[in-house]
PDB file of C-alpha atoms in Angstrom:
ATOM      1  CA  MET A   1      79.525  77.371 -24.858  1.00 79.00           C
ATOM      2  CA  THR A   2      81.171  79.912 -27.039  1.00 80.00           C
ATOM      3  CA  THR A   3      81.708  83.597 -26.227  1.00 84.00           C
ATOM      4  CA  HIS A   4      81.150  86.679 -28.305  1.00 90.00           C
ATOM      5  CA  ILE A   5      83.807  88.498 -26.276  1.00 93.00           C
ATOM      6  CA  THR A   6      87.120  89.033 -28.146  1.00 94.00           C
ATOM      7  CA  ARG A   7      90.426  88.352 -26.349  1.00 95.00           C
ATOM      8  CA  GLN A   8      91.266  92.021 -26.679  1.00 96.00           C
ATOM      9  CA  GLN A   9      88.001  93.044 -24.999  1.00 97.00           C
ATOM     10  CA  ALA A  10      88.688  90.643 -22.163  1.00 97.00           C
ATOM     11  CA  LEU A  11      92.307  91.747 -21.821  1.00 97.00           C
ATOM     12  CA  ASP A  12      91.240  95.492 -21.826  1.00 97.00           C
ATOM     13  CA  LEU A  13      88.827  94.884 -19.063  1.00 97.00           C
ATOM     14  CA  LEU A  14      91.282  92.957 -17.104  1.00 97.00           C
ATOM     15  CA  LYS A  15      93.930  95.691 -17.388  1.00 97.00           C
ATOM     16  CA  LYS A  16      91.366  98.319 -16.646  1.00 97.00           C
ATOM     17  CA  TYR A  17      90.984  96.800 -13.075  1.00 97.00           C
ATOM     18  CA  ASN A  18      94.354  95.130 -12.637  1.00 97.00           C
ATOM     19  CA  GLN A  19      97.709  96.830 -12.847  1.00 95.00           C
ATOM     20  CA  GLU A  20      99.957  94.582 -10.731  1.00 95.00           C
ATOM     21  CA  PRO A  21     102.214  92.458 -13.138  1.00 94.00           C
ATOM     22  CA  PHE A  22     101.747  89.495 -10.745  1.00 93.00           C
ATOM     23  CA  HIS A  23      97.951  89.662 -11.275  1.00 95.00           C
ATOM     24  CA  ILE A  24      98.254  90.019 -15.003  1.00 96.00           C
ATOM     25  CA  LEU A  25     100.679  87.111 -15.109  1.00 96.00           C
ATOM     26  CA  HIS A  26      98.338  84.911 -13.033  1.00 96.00           C
ATOM     27  CA  ALA A  27      95.350  85.782 -15.358  1.00 97.00           C
ATOM     28  CA  LEU A  28      97.397  84.977 -18.503  1.00 97.00           C
ATOM     29  CA  THR A  29      98.499  81.627 -16.939  1.00 98.00           C
ATOM     30  CA  VAL A  30      94.962  80.581 -16.016  1.00 98.00           C
ATOM     31  CA  GLU A  31      93.842  81.598 -19.395  1.00 98.00           C
ATOM     32  CA  GLY A  32      96.420  79.338 -21.104  1.00 98.00           C
ATOM     33  CA  VAL A  33      95.808  76.504 -18.697  1.00 98.00           C
ATOM     34  CA  MET A  34      92.034  76.623 -19.264  1.00 98.00           C
ATOM     35  CA  SER A  35      92.520  76.621 -23.046  1.00 98.00           C
ATOM     36  CA  TRP A  36      94.848  73.507 -22.711  1.00 98.00           C
ATOM     37  CA  TYR A  37      92.267  71.715 -20.522  1.00 98.00           C
ATOM     38  CA  ALA A  38      89.430  72.401 -22.884  1.00 98.00           C
ATOM     39  CA  ASN A  39      91.343  70.743 -25.708  1.00 98.00           C
ATOM     40  CA  GLU A  40      92.635  67.961 -23.429  1.00 98.00           C
ATOM     41  CA  LEU A  41      89.177  67.110 -22.012  1.00 98.00           C
ATOM     42  CA  GLY A  42      87.342  67.044 -25.389  1.00 97.00           C
ATOM     43  CA  TYR A  43      85.785  70.686 -25.245  1.00 97.00           C
ATOM     44  CA  GLY A  44      88.086  71.986 -27.975  1.00 96.00           C
ATOM     45  CA  GLU A  45      85.219  73.929 -29.661  1.00 96.00           C
ATOM     46  CA  GLU A  46      84.687  75.749 -26.353  1.00 96.00           C
ATOM     47  CA  ALA A  47      88.386  76.564 -25.787  1.00 97.00           C
ATOM     48  CA  GLY A  48      87.814  80.284 -26.416  1.00 96.00           C
ATOM     49  CA  PHE A  49      85.110  80.313 -23.725  1.00 96.00           C
ATOM     50  CA  TRP A  50      87.223  78.424 -21.215  1.00 97.00           C
ATOM     51  CA  ALA A  51      90.202  80.631 -21.924  1.00 98.00           C
ATOM     52  CA  THR A  52      88.170  83.872 -21.427  1.00 97.00           C
ATOM     53  CA  ALA A  53      86.819  82.539 -18.127  1.00 97.00           C
ATOM     54  CA  GLY A  54      90.470  81.890 -17.066  1.00 98.00           C
ATOM     55  CA  LEU A  55      91.581  85.365 -18.170  1.00 98.00           C
ATOM     56  CA  LEU A  56      88.824  87.154 -16.361  1.00 98.00           C
ATOM     57  CA  HIS A  57      88.383  84.892 -13.269  1.00 97.00           C
ATOM     58  CA  ASP A  58      90.044  87.468 -10.973  1.00 97.00           C
ATOM     59  CA  VAL A  59      88.937  90.597 -12.747  1.00 97.00           C
ATOM     60  CA  ASP A  60      87.695  92.168  -9.479  1.00 97.00           C
ATOM     61  CA  PHE A  61      90.473  90.964  -7.168  1.00 96.00           C
ATOM     62  CA  GLU A  62      93.052  93.691  -7.287  1.00 95.00           C
ATOM     63  CA  LYS A  63      90.683  96.643  -6.810  1.00 95.00           C
ATOM     64  CA  TYR A  64      87.951  95.008  -4.785  1.00 95.00           C
ATOM     65  CA  PRO A  65      89.595  92.202  -2.722  1.00 91.00           C
ATOM     66  CA  GLU A  66      86.859  92.479  -0.013  1.00 94.00           C
ATOM     67  CA  GLU A  67      84.246  91.867  -2.690  1.00 95.00           C
ATOM     68  CA  HIS A  68      86.001  89.253  -4.727  1.00 94.00           C
ATOM     69  CA  CYS A  69      83.502  87.344  -6.937  1.00 93.00           C
ATOM     70  CA  LYS A  70      80.806  89.705  -5.776  1.00 95.00           C
ATOM     71  CA  LYS A  71      81.881  92.701  -7.833  1.00 96.00           C
ATOM     72  CA  ALA A  72      82.770  90.672 -10.859  1.00 97.00           C
ATOM     73  CA  PRO A  73      79.167  90.548 -12.510  1.00 96.00           C
ATOM     74  CA  GLU A  74      79.194  94.324 -12.468  1.00 97.00           C
ATOM     75  CA  LEU A  75      82.586  94.624 -14.156  1.00 97.00           C
ATOM     76  CA  LEU A  76      81.766  91.832 -16.601  1.00 97.00           C
ATOM     77  CA  ALA A  77      78.618  93.597 -17.675  1.00 97.00           C
ATOM     78  CA  GLU A  78      80.818  96.365 -19.098  1.00 97.00           C
ATOM     79  CA  ILE A  79      81.688  93.940 -21.890  1.00 97.00           C
ATOM     80  CA  ASP A  80      78.206  92.337 -21.983  1.00 95.00           C
ATOM     81  CA  ALA A  81      79.520  89.005 -20.764  1.00 96.00           C
ATOM     82  CA  GLU A  82      77.213  85.950 -21.082  1.00 95.00           C
ATOM     83  CA  PRO A  83      75.460  84.693 -17.906  1.00 95.00           C
ATOM     84  CA  GLU A  84      77.457  81.476 -18.236  1.00 96.00           C
ATOM     85  CA  LEU A  85      80.767  83.417 -18.161  1.00 96.00           C
ATOM     86  CA  VAL A  86      79.662  85.396 -15.148  1.00 96.00           C
ATOM     87  CA  HIS A  87      78.578  82.140 -13.411  1.00 97.00           C
ATOM     88  CA  ALA A  88      81.938  80.566 -14.150  1.00 96.00           C
ATOM     89  CA  VAL A  89      83.890  83.517 -12.824  1.00 97.00           C
ATOM     90  CA  CYS A  90      81.831  83.777  -9.671  1.00 96.00           C
ATOM     91  CA  SER A  91      81.995  79.958  -9.071  1.00 95.00           C
ATOM     92  CA  HIS A  92      85.795  79.768  -8.834  1.00 93.00           C
ATOM     93  CA  GLY A  93      85.591  81.355  -5.326  1.00 92.00           C
ATOM     94  CA  TYR A  94      82.987  78.877  -4.150  1.00 91.00           C
ATOM     95  CA  GLY A  95      83.211  78.270  -0.324  1.00 88.00           C
ATOM     96  CA  LEU A  96      85.739  81.088   0.083  1.00 86.00           C
ATOM     97  CA  CYS A  97      84.121  84.253  -1.105  1.00 88.00           C
ATOM     98  CA  SER A  98      81.205  83.052  -3.249  1.00 91.00           C
ATOM     99  CA  ASP A  99      78.137  80.743  -2.843  1.00 92.00           C
ATOM    100  CA  VAL A 100      77.873  80.043  -6.540  1.00 92.00           C
ATOM    101  CA  GLU A 101      78.784  76.420  -6.986  1.00 93.00           C
ATOM    102  CA  PRO A 102      80.987  75.098  -9.814  1.00 94.00           C
ATOM    103  CA  GLU A 103      78.632  72.981 -11.991  1.00 94.00           C
ATOM    104  CA  HIS A 104      80.019  72.625 -15.581  1.00 95.00           C
ATOM    105  CA  THR A 105      83.294  70.781 -16.042  1.00 96.00           C
ATOM    106  CA  MET A 106      84.887  74.000 -17.026  1.00 96.00           C
ATOM    107  CA  GLU A 107      83.984  75.542 -13.719  1.00 97.00           C
ATOM    108  CA  LYS A 108      85.282  72.603 -11.754  1.00 97.00           C
ATOM    109  CA  VAL A 109      88.517  72.778 -13.722  1.00 97.00           C
ATOM    110  CA  LEU A 110      88.779  76.533 -13.079  1.00 97.00           C
ATOM    111  CA  PHE A 111      88.192  76.015  -9.442  1.00 96.00           C
ATOM    112  CA  ALA A 112      90.839  73.341  -9.109  1.00 95.00           C
ATOM    113  CA  ALA A 113      93.485  74.778 -11.422  1.00 95.00           C
ATOM    114  CA  ASP A 114      93.368  78.429 -10.302  1.00 95.00           C
ATOM    115  CA  GLU A 115      94.705  77.701  -6.915  1.00 93.00           C
ATOM    116  CA  LEU A 116      97.133  75.051  -8.225  1.00 96.00           C
ATOM    117  CA  THR A 117      98.681  77.330 -10.847  1.00 97.00           C
ATOM    118  CA  GLY A 118      99.709  79.658  -7.968  1.00 95.00           C
ATOM    119  CA  LEU A 119     101.472  76.871  -6.182  1.00 96.00           C
ATOM    120  CA  ILE A 120     103.077  75.552  -9.308  1.00 97.00           C
ATOM    121  CA  GLY A 121     104.239  79.087 -10.274  1.00 96.00           C
ATOM    122  CA  ALA A 122     105.765  79.620  -6.826  1.00 95.00           C
ATOM    123  CA  ALA A 123     107.550  76.302  -7.047  1.00 96.00           C
ATOM    124  CA  ALA A 124     108.806  77.157 -10.569  1.00 96.00           C
ATOM    125  CA  ARG A 125     110.263  80.446  -9.336  1.00 94.00           C
ATOM    126  CA  MET A 126     112.357  78.500  -6.784  1.00 93.00           C
ATOM    127  CA  ARG A 127     113.811  76.347  -9.414  1.00 94.00           C
ATOM    128  CA  PRO A 128     117.243  77.084 -11.210  1.00 95.00           C
ATOM    129  CA  SER A 129     115.419  77.129 -14.481  1.00 95.00           C
ATOM    130  CA  LYS A 130     112.617  79.363 -13.131  1.00 95.00           C
ATOM    131  CA  SER A 131     110.447  77.234 -15.332  1.00 96.00           C
ATOM    132  CA  VAL A 132     107.735  74.499 -15.259  1.00 97.00           C
ATOM    133  CA  MET A 133     109.488  72.739 -18.154  1.00 97.00           C
ATOM    134  CA  ASP A 134     111.577  70.625 -15.967  1.00 96.00           C
ATOM    135  CA  MET A 135     109.143  70.296 -13.021  1.00 96.00           C
ATOM    136  CA  GLU A 136     108.046  66.818 -11.950  1.00 95.00           C
ATOM    137  CA  VAL A 137     105.026  65.922  -9.827  1.00 97.00           C
ATOM    138  CA  SER A 138     107.143  64.435  -7.148  1.00 96.00           C
ATOM    139  CA  SER A 139     108.917  67.729  -6.332  1.00 95.00           C
ATOM    140  CA  LEU A 140     105.537  69.626  -6.549  1.00 96.00           C
ATOM    141  CA  LYS A 141     104.028  67.172  -4.034  1.00 96.00           C
ATOM    142  CA  LYS A 142     106.801  67.951  -1.532  1.00 96.00           C
ATOM    143  CA  LYS A 143     105.956  71.633  -1.859  1.00 95.00           C
ATOM    144  CA  PHE A 144     102.292  70.854  -1.473  1.00 96.00           C
ATOM    145  CA  LYS A 145     102.970  69.067   1.789  1.00 96.00           C
ATOM    146  CA  ASP A 146     105.133  71.903   3.192  1.00 95.00           C
ATOM    147  CA  LYS A 147     102.383  74.190   4.583  1.00 92.00           C
ATOM    148  CA  ARG A 148     104.893  77.035   4.927  1.00 94.00           C
ATOM    149  CA  PHE A 149     105.617  77.047   1.242  1.00 95.00           C
ATOM    150  CA  ALA A 150     103.246  79.446  -0.789  1.00 92.00           C
ATOM    151  CA  ALA A 151     101.137  79.491   2.348  1.00 91.00           C
ATOM    152  CA  GLY A 152      98.473  81.596   0.536  1.00 89.00           C
ATOM    153  CA  CYS A 153      97.697  78.748  -1.834  1.00 89.00           C
ATOM    154  CA  SER A 154      94.837  76.741  -0.217  1.00 91.00           C
ATOM    155  CA  ARG A 155      95.699  73.049  -0.081  1.00 94.00           C
ATOM    156  CA  ASP A 156      92.036  72.369   0.792  1.00 93.00           C
ATOM    157  CA  VAL A 157      90.756  74.042  -2.382  1.00 93.00           C
ATOM    158  CA  ILE A 158      93.237  72.141  -4.522  1.00 95.00           C
ATOM    159  CA  GLN A 159      92.318  68.850  -2.905  1.00 96.00           C
ATOM    160  CA  THR A 160      88.489  69.615  -3.091  1.00 96.00           C
ATOM    161  CA  GLY A 161      88.971  70.652  -6.740  1.00 95.00           C
ATOM    162  CA  ALA A 162      90.559  67.290  -7.600  1.00 97.00           C
ATOM    163  CA  GLU A 163      87.766  65.429  -5.818  1.00 97.00           C
ATOM    164  CA  ARG A 164      85.082  67.431  -7.631  1.00 96.00           C
ATOM    165  CA  LEU A 165      86.656  66.410 -11.005  1.00 97.00           C
ATOM    166  CA  GLY A 166      86.866  62.786  -9.762  1.00 97.00           C
ATOM    167  CA  TRP A 167      90.709  62.882 -10.197  1.00 97.00           C
ATOM    168  CA  SER A 168      93.552  62.061  -7.842  1.00 97.00           C
ATOM    169  CA  LEU A 169      95.669  64.905  -6.543  1.00 97.00           C
ATOM    170  CA  GLU A 170      98.564  63.540  -8.689  1.00 97.00           C
ATOM    171  CA  GLU A 171      96.551  63.582 -11.839  1.00 97.00           C
ATOM    172  CA  LEU A 172      95.410  67.174 -11.212  1.00 98.00           C
ATOM    173  CA  MET A 173      99.003  68.180 -10.601  1.00 98.00           C
ATOM    174  CA  GLU A 174     100.374  66.275 -13.620  1.00 98.00           C
ATOM    175  CA  LYS A 175      97.689  67.754 -16.035  1.00 98.00           C
ATOM    176  CA  THR A 176      98.205  71.297 -14.693  1.00 98.00           C
ATOM    177  CA  ILE A 177     102.018  71.178 -14.981  1.00 98.00           C
ATOM    178  CA  LEU A 178     101.572  70.033 -18.661  1.00 98.00           C
ATOM    179  CA  ALA A 179      98.989  72.772 -19.111  1.00 98.00           C
ATOM    180  CA  MET A 180     101.441  75.372 -17.725  1.00 98.00           C
ATOM    181  CA  ARG A 181     104.209  74.086 -19.969  1.00 98.00           C
ATOM    182  CA  SER A 182     102.021  74.526 -23.069  1.00 98.00           C
ATOM    183  CA  CYS A 183     101.731  78.352 -22.514  1.00 97.00           C
ATOM    184  CA  GLU A 184     104.795  79.334 -20.476  1.00 97.00           C
ATOM    185  CA  ALA A 185     106.864  80.687 -23.418  1.00 96.00           C
ATOM    186  CA  ALA A 186     103.988  82.711 -24.924  1.00 96.00           C
ATOM    187  CA  ILE A 187     103.043  84.171 -21.503  1.00 96.00           C
ATOM    188  CA  ASN A 188     106.630  85.200 -20.923  1.00 95.00           C
ATOM    189  CA  GLN A 189     106.785  86.895 -24.355  1.00 95.00           C
ATOM    190  CA  GLU A 190     103.486  88.752 -23.633  1.00 94.00           C
ATOM    191  CA  MET A 191     104.623  89.914 -20.188  1.00 94.00           C
ATOM    192  CA  GLU A 192     107.906  91.144 -21.671  1.00 93.00           C
ATOM    193  CA  ARG A 193     106.086  93.131 -24.363  1.00 90.00           C
ATOM    194  CA  GLY A 194     103.804  94.470 -21.473  1.00 76.00           C
ATOM    195  CA  GLU A 195     100.909  94.911 -23.719  1.00 53.00           C
TER     196      GLU A 195
END
């Protein structure tokens, strides 16, 4: 799958409905992570599509939290998003706020990595470096087991996400840390510019 949507179009739509820096940061993180995964898993030619799905997965969350994943198709229609992109965005909330099931590998990765990037991001902010660059899977697993830490990040979704991909929890954690390392510097720069 490829997409005709430019990154600027996707970013403009995201920022039309999301003003909170935290939500923008999360969208940029999932965008970078999805791009890394596309290349890692042999879908390099679809990296743009994967990244766009990552960037827009929470497009409706800030303004319409009660209608998360239900309002998204209407907002995505503003940029004439492909049905495949709409499906991917809606499927990341499967079992929580959506009955659209993740089918394609990309959708399964988005489902699994979305929640995990939140946990990794929270863990990184607690580190002296404030970075994922020096984070190890072992320390992340400790945070994962501590239910009070980043309580909003669903451990069930992360576990289910790993299972849907046929990966161990450790494998999902290791890959997602590497994915976040690959884009951390660029995202920090983009957030500083505040574009």
